[in-house]
Tab-separated table of C-alpha atoms in Angstrom:
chain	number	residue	atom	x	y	z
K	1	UNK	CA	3.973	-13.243	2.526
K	2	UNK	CA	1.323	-10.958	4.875
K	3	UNK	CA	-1.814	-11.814	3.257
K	4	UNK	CA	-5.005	-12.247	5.232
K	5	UNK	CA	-6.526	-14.565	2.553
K	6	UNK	CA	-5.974	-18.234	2.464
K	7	UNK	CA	-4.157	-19.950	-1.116
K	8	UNK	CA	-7.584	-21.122	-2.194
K	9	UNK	CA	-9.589	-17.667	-2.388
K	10	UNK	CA	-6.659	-16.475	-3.911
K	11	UNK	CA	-6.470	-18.725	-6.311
K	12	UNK	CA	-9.583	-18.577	-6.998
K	13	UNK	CA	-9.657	-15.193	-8.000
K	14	UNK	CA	-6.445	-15.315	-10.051
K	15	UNK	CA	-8.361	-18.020	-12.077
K	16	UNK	CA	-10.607	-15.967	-15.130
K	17	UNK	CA	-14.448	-16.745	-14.724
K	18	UNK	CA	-14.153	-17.674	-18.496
K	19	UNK	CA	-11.841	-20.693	-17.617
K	20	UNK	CA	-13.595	-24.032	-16.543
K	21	UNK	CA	-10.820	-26.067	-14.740
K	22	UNK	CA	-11.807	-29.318	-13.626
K	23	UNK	CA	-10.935	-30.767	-10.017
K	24	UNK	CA	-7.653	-32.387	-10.641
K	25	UNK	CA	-6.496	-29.171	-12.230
K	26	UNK	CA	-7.803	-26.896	-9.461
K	27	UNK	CA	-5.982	-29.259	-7.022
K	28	UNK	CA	-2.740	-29.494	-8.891
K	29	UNK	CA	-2.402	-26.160	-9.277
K	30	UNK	CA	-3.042	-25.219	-5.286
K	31	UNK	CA	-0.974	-28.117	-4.341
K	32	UNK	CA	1.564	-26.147	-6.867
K	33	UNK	CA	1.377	-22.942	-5.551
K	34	UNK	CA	1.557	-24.235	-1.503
K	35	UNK	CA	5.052	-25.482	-2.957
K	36	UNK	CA	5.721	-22.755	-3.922
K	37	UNK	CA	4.819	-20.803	-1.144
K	38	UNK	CA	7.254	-23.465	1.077
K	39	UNK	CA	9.859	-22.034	-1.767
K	40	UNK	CA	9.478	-18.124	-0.863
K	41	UNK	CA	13.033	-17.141	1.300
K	42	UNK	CA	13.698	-13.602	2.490
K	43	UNK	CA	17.255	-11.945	3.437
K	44	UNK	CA	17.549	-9.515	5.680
K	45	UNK	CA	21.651	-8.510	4.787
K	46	UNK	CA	23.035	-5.207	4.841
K	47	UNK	CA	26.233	-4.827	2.168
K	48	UNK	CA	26.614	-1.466	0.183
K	49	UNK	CA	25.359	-1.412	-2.916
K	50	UNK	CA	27.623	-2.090	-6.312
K	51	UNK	CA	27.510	0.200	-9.755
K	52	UNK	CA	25.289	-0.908	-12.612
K	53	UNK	CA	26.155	0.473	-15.926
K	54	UNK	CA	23.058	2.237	-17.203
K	55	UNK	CA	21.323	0.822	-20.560
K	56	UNK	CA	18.485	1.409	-23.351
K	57	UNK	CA	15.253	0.259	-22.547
K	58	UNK	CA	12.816	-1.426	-24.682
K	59	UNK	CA	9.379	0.345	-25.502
K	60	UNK	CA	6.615	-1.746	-23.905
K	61	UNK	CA	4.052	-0.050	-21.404
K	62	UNK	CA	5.185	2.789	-19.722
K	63	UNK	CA	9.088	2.555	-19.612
K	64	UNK	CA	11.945	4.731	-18.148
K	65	UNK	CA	15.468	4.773	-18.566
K	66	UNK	CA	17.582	2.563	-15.944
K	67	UNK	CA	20.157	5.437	-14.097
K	68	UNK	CA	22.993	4.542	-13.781
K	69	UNK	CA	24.999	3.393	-10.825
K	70	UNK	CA	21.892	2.907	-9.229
K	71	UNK	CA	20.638	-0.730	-8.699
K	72	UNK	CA	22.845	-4.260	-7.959
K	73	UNK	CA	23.631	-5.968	-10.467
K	74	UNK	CA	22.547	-9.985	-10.716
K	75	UNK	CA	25.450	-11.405	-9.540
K	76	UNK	CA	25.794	-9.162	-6.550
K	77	UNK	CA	22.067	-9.916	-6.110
K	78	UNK	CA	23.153	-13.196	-5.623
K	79	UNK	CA	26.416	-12.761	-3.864
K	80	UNK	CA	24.072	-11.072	-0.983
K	81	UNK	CA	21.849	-14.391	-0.749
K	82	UNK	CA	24.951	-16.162	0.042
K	83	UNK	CA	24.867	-17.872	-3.612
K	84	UNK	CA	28.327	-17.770	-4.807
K	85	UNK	CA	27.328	-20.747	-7.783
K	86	UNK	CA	24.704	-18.702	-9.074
K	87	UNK	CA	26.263	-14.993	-8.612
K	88	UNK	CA	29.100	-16.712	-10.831
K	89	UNK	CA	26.654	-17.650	-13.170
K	90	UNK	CA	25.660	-14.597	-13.374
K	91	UNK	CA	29.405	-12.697	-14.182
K	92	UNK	CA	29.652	-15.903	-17.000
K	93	UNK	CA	28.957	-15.318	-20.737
K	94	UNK	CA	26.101	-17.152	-21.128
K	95	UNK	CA	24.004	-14.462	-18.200
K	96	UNK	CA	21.856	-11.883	-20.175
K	97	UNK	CA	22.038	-8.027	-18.665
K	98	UNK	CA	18.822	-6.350	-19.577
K	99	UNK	CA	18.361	-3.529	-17.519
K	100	UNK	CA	14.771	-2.670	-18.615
K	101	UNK	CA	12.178	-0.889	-16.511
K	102	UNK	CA	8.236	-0.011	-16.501
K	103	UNK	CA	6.200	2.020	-14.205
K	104	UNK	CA	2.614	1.598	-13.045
K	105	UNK	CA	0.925	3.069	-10.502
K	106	UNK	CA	3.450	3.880	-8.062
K	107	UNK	CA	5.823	1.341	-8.651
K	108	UNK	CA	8.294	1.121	-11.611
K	109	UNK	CA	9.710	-2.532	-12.214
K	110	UNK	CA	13.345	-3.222	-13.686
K	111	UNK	CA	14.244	-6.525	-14.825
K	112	UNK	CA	17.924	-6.650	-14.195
K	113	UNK	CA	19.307	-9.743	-16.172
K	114	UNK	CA	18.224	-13.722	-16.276
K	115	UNK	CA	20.724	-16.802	-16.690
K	116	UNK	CA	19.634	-20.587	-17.151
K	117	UNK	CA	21.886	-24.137	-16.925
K	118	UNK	CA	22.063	-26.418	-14.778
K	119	UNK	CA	23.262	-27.384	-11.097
K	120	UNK	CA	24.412	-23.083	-11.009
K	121	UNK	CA	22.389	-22.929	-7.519
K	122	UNK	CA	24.332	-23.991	-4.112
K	123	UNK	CA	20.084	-24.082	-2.858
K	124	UNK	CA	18.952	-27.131	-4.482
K	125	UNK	CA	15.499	-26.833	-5.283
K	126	UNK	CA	13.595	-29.970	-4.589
K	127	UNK	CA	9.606	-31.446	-5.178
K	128	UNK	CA	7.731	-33.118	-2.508
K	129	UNK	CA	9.301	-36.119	-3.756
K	130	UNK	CA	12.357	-35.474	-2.893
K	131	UNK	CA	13.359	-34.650	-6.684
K	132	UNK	CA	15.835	-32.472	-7.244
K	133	UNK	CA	15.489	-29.530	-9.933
K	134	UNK	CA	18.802	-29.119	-11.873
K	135	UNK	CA	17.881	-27.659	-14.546
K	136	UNK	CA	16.672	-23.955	-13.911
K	137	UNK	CA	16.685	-20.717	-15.151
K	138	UNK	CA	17.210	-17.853	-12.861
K	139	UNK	CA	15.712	-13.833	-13.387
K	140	UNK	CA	16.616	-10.545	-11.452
K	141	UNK	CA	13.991	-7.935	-10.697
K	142	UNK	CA	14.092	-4.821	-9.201
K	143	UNK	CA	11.177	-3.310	-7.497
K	144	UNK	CA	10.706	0.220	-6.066
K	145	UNK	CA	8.302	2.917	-5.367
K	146	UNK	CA	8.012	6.012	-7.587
K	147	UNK	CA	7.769	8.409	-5.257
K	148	UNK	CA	11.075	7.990	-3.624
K	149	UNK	CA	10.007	6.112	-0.586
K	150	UNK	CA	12.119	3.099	0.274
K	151	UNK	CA	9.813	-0.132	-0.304
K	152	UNK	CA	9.257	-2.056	3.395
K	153	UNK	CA	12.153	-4.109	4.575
K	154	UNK	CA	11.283	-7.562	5.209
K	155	UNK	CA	11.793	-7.375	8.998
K	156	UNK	CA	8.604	-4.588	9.257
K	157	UNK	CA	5.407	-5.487	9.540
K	158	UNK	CA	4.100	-3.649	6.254
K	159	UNK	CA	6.504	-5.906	4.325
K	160	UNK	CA	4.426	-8.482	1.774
K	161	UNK	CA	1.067	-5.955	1.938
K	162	UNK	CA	1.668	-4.949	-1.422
K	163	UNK	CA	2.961	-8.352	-2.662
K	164	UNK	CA	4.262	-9.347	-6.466
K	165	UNK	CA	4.222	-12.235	-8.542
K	166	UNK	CA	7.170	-12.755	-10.840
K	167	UNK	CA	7.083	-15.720	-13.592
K	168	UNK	CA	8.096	-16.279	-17.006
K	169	UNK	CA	5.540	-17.424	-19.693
K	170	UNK	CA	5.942	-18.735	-22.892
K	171	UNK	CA	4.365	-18.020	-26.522
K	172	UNK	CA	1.395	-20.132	-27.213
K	173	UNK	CA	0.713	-21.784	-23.631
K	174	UNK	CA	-2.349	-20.630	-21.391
K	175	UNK	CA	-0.634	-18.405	-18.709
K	176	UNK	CA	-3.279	-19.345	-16.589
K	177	UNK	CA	-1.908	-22.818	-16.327
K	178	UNK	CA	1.732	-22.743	-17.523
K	179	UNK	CA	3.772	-19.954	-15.255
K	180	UNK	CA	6.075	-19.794	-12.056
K	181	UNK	CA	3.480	-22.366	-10.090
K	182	UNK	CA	3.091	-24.628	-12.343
K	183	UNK	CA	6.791	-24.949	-13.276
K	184	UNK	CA	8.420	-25.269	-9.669
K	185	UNK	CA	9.424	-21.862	-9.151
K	186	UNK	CA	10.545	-20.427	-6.028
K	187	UNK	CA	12.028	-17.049	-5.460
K	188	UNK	CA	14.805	-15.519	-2.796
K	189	UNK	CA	14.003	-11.434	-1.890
K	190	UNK	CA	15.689	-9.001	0.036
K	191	UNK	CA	15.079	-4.847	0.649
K	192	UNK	CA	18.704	-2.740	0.443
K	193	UNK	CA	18.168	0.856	0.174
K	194	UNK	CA	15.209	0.787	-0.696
K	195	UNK	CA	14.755	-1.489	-3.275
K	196	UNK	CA	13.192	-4.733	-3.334
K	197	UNK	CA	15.390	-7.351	-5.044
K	198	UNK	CA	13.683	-10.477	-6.107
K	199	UNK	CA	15.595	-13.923	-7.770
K	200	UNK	CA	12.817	-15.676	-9.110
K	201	UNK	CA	13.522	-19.388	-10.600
K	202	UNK	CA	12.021	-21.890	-12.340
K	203	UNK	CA	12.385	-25.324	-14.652
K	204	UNK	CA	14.823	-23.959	-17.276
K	205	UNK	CA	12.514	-21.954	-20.044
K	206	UNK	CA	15.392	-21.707	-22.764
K	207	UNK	CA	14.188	-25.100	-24.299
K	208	UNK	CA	11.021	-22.980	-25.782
K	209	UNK	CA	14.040	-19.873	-26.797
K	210	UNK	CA	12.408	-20.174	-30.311
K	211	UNK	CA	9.403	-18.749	-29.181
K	212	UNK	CA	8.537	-15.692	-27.737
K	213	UNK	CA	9.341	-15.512	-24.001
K	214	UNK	CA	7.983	-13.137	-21.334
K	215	UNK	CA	8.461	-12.038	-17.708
K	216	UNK	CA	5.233	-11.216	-15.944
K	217	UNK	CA	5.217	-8.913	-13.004
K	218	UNK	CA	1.450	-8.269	-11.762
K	219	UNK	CA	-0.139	-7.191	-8.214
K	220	UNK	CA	-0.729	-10.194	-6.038
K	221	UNK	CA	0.326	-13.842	-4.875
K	222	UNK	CA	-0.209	-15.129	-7.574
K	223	UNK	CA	-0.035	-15.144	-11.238
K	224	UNK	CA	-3.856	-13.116	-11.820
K	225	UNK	CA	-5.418	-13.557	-15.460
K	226	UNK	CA	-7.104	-10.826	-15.202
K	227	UNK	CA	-3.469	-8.844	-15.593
K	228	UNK	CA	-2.969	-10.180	-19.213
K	229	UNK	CA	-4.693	-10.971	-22.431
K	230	UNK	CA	-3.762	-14.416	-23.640
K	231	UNK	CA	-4.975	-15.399	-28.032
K	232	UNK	CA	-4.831	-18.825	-28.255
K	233	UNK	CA	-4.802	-18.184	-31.705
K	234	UNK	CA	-1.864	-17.090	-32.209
K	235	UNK	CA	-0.048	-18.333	-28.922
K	236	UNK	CA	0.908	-14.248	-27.869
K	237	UNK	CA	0.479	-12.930	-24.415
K	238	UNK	CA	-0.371	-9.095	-23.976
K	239	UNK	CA	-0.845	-6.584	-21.638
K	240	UNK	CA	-4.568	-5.994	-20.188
K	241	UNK	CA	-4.287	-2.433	-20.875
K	242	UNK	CA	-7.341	-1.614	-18.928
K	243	UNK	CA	-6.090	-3.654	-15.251
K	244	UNK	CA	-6.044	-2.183	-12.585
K	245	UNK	CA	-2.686	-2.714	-10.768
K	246	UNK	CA	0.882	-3.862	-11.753
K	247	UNK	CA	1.376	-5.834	-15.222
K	248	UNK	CA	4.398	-5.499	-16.906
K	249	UNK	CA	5.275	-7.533	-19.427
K	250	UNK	CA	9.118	-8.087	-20.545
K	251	UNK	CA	10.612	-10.443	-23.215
K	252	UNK	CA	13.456	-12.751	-22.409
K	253	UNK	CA	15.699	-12.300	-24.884
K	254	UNK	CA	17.472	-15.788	-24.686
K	255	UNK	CA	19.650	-17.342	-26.963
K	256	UNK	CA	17.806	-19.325	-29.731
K	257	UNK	CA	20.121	-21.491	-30.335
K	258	UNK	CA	19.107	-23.157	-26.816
K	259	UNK	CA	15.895	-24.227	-28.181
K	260	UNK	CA	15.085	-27.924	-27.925
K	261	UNK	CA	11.736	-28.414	-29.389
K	262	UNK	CA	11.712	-31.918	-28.229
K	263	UNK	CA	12.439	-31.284	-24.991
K	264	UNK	CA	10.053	-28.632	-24.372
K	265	UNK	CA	7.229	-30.725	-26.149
K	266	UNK	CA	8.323	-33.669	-23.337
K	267	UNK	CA	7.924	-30.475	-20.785
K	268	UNK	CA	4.774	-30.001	-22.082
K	269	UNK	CA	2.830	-33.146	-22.347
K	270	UNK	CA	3.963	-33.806	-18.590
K	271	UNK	CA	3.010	-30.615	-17.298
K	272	UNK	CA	-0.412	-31.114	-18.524
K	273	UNK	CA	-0.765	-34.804	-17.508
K	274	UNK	CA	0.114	-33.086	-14.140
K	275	UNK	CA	-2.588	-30.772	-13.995
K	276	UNK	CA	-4.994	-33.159	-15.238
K	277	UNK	CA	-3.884	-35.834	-12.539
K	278	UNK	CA	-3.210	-38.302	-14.803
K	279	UNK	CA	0.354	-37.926	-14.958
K	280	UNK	CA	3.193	-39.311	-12.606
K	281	UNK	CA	3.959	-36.209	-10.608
K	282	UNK	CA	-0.368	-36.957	-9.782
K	283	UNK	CA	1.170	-39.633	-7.597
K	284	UNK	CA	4.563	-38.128	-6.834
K	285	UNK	CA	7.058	-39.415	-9.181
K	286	UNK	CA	7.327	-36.659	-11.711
K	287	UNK	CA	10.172	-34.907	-13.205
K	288	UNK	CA	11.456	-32.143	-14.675
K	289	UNK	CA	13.084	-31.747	-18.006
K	290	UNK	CA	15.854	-34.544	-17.879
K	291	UNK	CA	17.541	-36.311	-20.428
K	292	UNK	CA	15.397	-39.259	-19.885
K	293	UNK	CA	12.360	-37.283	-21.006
K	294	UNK	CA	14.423	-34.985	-23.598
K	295	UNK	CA	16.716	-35.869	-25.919
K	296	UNK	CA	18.620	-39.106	-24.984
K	297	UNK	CA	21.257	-39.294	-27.930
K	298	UNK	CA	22.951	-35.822	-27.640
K	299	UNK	CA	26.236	-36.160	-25.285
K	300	UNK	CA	26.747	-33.526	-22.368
K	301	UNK	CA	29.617	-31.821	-22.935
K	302	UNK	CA	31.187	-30.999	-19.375
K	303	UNK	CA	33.972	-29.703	-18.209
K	304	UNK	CA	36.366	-31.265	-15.467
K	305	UNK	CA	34.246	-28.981	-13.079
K	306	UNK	CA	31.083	-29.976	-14.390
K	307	UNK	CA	31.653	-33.541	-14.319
K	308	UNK	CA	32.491	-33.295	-10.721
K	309	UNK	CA	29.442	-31.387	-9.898
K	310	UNK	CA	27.118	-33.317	-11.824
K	311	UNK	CA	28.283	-36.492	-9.775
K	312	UNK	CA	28.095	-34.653	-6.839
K	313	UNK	CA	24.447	-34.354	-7.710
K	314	UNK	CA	23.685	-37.271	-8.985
K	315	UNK	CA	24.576	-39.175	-5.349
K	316	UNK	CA	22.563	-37.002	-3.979
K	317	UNK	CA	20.227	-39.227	-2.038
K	318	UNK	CA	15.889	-39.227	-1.597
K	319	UNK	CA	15.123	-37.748	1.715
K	320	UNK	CA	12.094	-37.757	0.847
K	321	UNK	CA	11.601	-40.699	3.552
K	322	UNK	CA	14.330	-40.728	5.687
K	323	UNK	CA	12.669	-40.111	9.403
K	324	UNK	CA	15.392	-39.200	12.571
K	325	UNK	CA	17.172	-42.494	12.483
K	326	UNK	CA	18.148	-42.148	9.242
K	327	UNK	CA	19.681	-38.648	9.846
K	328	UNK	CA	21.321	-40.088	13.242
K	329	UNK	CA	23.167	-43.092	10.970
K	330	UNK	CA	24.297	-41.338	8.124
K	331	UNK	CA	24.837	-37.409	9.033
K	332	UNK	CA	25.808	-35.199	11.849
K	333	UNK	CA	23.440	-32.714	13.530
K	334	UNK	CA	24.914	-29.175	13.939
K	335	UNK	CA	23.233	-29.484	17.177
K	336	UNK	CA	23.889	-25.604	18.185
K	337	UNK	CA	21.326	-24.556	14.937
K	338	UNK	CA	18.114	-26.825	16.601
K	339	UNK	CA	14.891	-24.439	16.516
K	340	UNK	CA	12.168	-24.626	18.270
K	341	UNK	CA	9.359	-22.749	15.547
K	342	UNK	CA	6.019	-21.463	16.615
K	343	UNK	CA	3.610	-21.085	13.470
K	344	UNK	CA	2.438	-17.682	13.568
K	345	UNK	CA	-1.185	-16.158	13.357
K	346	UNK	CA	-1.505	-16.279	9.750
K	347	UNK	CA	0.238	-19.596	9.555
K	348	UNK	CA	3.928	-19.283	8.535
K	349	UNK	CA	7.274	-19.970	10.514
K	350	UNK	CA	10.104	-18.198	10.266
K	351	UNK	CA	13.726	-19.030	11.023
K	352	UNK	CA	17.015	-17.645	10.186
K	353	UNK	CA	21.116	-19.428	10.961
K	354	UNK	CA	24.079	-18.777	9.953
K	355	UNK	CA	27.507	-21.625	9.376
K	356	UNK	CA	29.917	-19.498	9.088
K	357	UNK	CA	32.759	-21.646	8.633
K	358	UNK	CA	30.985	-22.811	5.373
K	359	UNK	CA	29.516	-19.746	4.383
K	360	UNK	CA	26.338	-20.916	4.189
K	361	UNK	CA	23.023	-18.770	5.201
K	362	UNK	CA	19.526	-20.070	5.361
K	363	UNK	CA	16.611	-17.171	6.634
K	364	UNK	CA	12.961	-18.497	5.647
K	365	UNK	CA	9.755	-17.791	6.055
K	366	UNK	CA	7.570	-20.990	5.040
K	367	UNK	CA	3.894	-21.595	5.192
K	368	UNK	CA	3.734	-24.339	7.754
K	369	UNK	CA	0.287	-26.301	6.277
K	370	UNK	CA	2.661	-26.861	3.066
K	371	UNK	CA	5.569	-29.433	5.354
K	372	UNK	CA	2.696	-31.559	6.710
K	373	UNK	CA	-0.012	-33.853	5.730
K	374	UNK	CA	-3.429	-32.968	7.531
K	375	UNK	CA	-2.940	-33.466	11.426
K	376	UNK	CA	0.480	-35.179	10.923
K	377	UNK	CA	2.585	-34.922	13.474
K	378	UNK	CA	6.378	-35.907	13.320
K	379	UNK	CA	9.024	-35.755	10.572
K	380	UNK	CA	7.824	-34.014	7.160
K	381	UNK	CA	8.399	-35.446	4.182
K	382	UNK	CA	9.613	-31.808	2.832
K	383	UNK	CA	13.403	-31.395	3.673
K	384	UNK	CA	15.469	-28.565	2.120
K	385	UNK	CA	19.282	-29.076	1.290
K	386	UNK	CA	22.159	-26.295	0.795
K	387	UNK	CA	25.089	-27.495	-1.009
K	388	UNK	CA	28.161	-26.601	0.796
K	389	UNK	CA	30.750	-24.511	-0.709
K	390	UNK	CA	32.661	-27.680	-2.110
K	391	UNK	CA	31.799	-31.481	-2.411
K	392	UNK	CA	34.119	-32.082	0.611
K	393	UNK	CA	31.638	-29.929	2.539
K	394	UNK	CA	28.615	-32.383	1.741
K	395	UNK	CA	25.414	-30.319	2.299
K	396	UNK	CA	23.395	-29.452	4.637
K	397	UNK	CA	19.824	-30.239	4.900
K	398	UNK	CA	16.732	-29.018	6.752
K	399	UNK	CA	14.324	-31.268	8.324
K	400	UNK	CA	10.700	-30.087	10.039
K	401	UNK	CA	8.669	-31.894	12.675
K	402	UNK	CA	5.671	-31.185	13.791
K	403	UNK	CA	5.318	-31.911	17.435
K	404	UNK	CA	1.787	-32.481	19.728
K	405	UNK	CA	1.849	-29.045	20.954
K	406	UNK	CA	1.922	-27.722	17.546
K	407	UNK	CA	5.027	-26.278	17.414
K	408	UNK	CA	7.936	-27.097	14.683
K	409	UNK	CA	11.120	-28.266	15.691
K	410	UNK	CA	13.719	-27.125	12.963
K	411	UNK	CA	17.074	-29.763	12.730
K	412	UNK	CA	20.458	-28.856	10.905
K	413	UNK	CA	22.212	-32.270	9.038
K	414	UNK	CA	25.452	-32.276	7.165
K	415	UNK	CA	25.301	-35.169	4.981
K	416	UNK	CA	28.386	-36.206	3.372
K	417	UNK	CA	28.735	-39.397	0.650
K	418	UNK	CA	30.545	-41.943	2.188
């Protein structure tokens, strides 16, 4: 993102003057959203574009029709992030197509399709702690300008002036506090002719299917209360119909059957003990929504596919800790992918490789304060893995250190179970 402002005054004003959060949750929720902001990947790929059939659209706002032939569809979304799990996911019968768009200002927004399950991702999506999120649900967006012109590609400089914030929210929980922050989300983007295509993920939201479920889109970094009207009587979230900017509101029209109202009470209780700092994740051993904090009795039915992935995941180790000697001893360095990162004036670093033998494709641009403690130098404890295309491949993993002169020395591992 290109945004002169720091997290904190942004934050700040996304939070409403009318809400009183204490310290833990102001902290919680910044230390959130610089996650987050770690989480944020760009793609700069050119591939022509592939037919979308056109569809009805919902009457919410100020909606138009979706032409047709016109926009990517999700799974070619994802086939151009290199994310061959997930674009699969995405041609399988439990995806949604939605295909609805709304128009403010000069921008119209489509949201393009969402799917949810777990382990669909070849990018596993991990905490501070080293955790890794299985469990997620994935949305499409489509973002253009009304007027025709194409929307910046992420190599120009305008890119990110005009940013978005994409996140689902869920009937009778404060936006404010519950919404893509809060519940690990993370987002991939790229620009092809002209539009801007965004995945957006999260923690898997169909455990609260039998409630009502939106997607916000509104102006900014982050999620702005100003954007939306949330009745805590009744649990619904609306449209601020006098805002000034971008705030469409979609529902996610997932399958109710999904619902798990003990799960997403479990969700619930330890997202809030998180905010409130009394919970694990306050000291860094939280979780998401797991069997262990779900329902325990019901059996996972797998196939043979799914067994073997879910093991694959499951020996996944913590590299949470693991410092260069660890690396050395029990992976290989693609030595020829090395980086030498200098942090840039408003604080990210960027970096882009390709493995072609593996098809795998990593281009990031990271906020470099959210890899290190304050004045750390060496090793961070943030490391980001890439499953390879099968379990033979291993994955690869990402590791950051900060060296004296300030600059960020980016290392390639393929880690394989022994």
């Amino acid at each position: 993102m290109k945004d002169d402002r720091n997290l904190e005054q942004l934050l700040q004003q996304a939070l409403s003057p009318k809400e009183e959060p204490g310290y833990w949750l102001n902290q919680s929720i910044l230390k959130k959203a610089k996650e987050r902001e770690s989480m944020g990947k760009t793609y700069k790929k050119r591939i022509p574009a592939a037919a979308l059939m056109a569809a009805a659209v919902l009457s919410i706002g100020s909606l138009t029709a979706v032409a047709a032939w016109k926009y990517l569809t999700p799974d070619k979304v994802a086939e151009e992030v290199q994310d061959m799990g997930l674009a699969a996911a995405f041609q399988g019968e439990d995806a949604i197509s939605i295909n609805e768009s709304q128009e403010y200002g000069p921008y119209k927004i489509t949201l393009l399709g969402v799917v949810s399950g777990e382990n669909l991702s070849k990018y596993l999506t991990s905490e501070h702690t080293g955790e890794i999120r299985r469990d997620r649900t994935y949305v499409v967006t489509a973002i253009e300008n009304t007027d025709g012109s194409p929307r910046p590609d992420t190599s120009e400089e305008s890119y990110g002036q005009d940013p978005f914030f994409v996140s689902p929210l869920v009937e009778g929980q404060n936006p404010s506090f519950f919404n893509a922050v809060t519940m690990s989300g993370g987002y991939s983007e790229f620009v092809q002719d002209g539009i801007q295509y965004r995945i957006t993920e999260t923690d898997n939201v169909e455990v609260f299917a039998d409630r009502t479920l939106y997607l916000a889109v509104n102006s900014g970094v982050f999620y702005d209360n100003g954007a939306y009207q949330f009745d805590a009587a009744t649990g619904e979230i609306t449209r601020n119909e006098a805002y000034d900017g971008v705030n469409a509101l979609f529902c996610l029209p997932l399958d109710e059957s999904k619902a798990d109202k003990e799960k997403a009470d479990a969700y619930i209780r330890q997202l809030e003990a998180e905010l409130d700092g009394t919970g694990d994740a306050a000291d860094g051993t939280g979780s998401g929504i797991t069997e262990e904090n779900g329902n325990e009795e019901e059996p996972a039915l797998q196939s043979a596919s799914d067994e073997s992935t879910e093991t694959f995941y499951r020996e996944v180790p913590d590299f949470t800790d693991w410092e260069e000697e660890d690396f050395r001893q029990h992976a290989a360095l693609l030595e020829d992918l090395t980086q030498t990162l200098h942090v840039d004036k408003k604080g990210y670093i960027s970096y882009t490789y390709q493995i072609e033998e593996h098809g795998v494709e990593s281009s990031n641009t990271i906020l470099a304060e959210s890899l290190f403690e304050e004045n750390q130098v060496g090793m961070s404890k943030v490391k980001q893995a890439i499953k390879g295309e099968t379990e033979q491949e291993g994955m690869f993993v990402e590791t950051f250190t900060r060296n004296e002169d300030g600059t960020i020395t980016l290392k390639v591992y393929n880690y394989q179970e022994n």
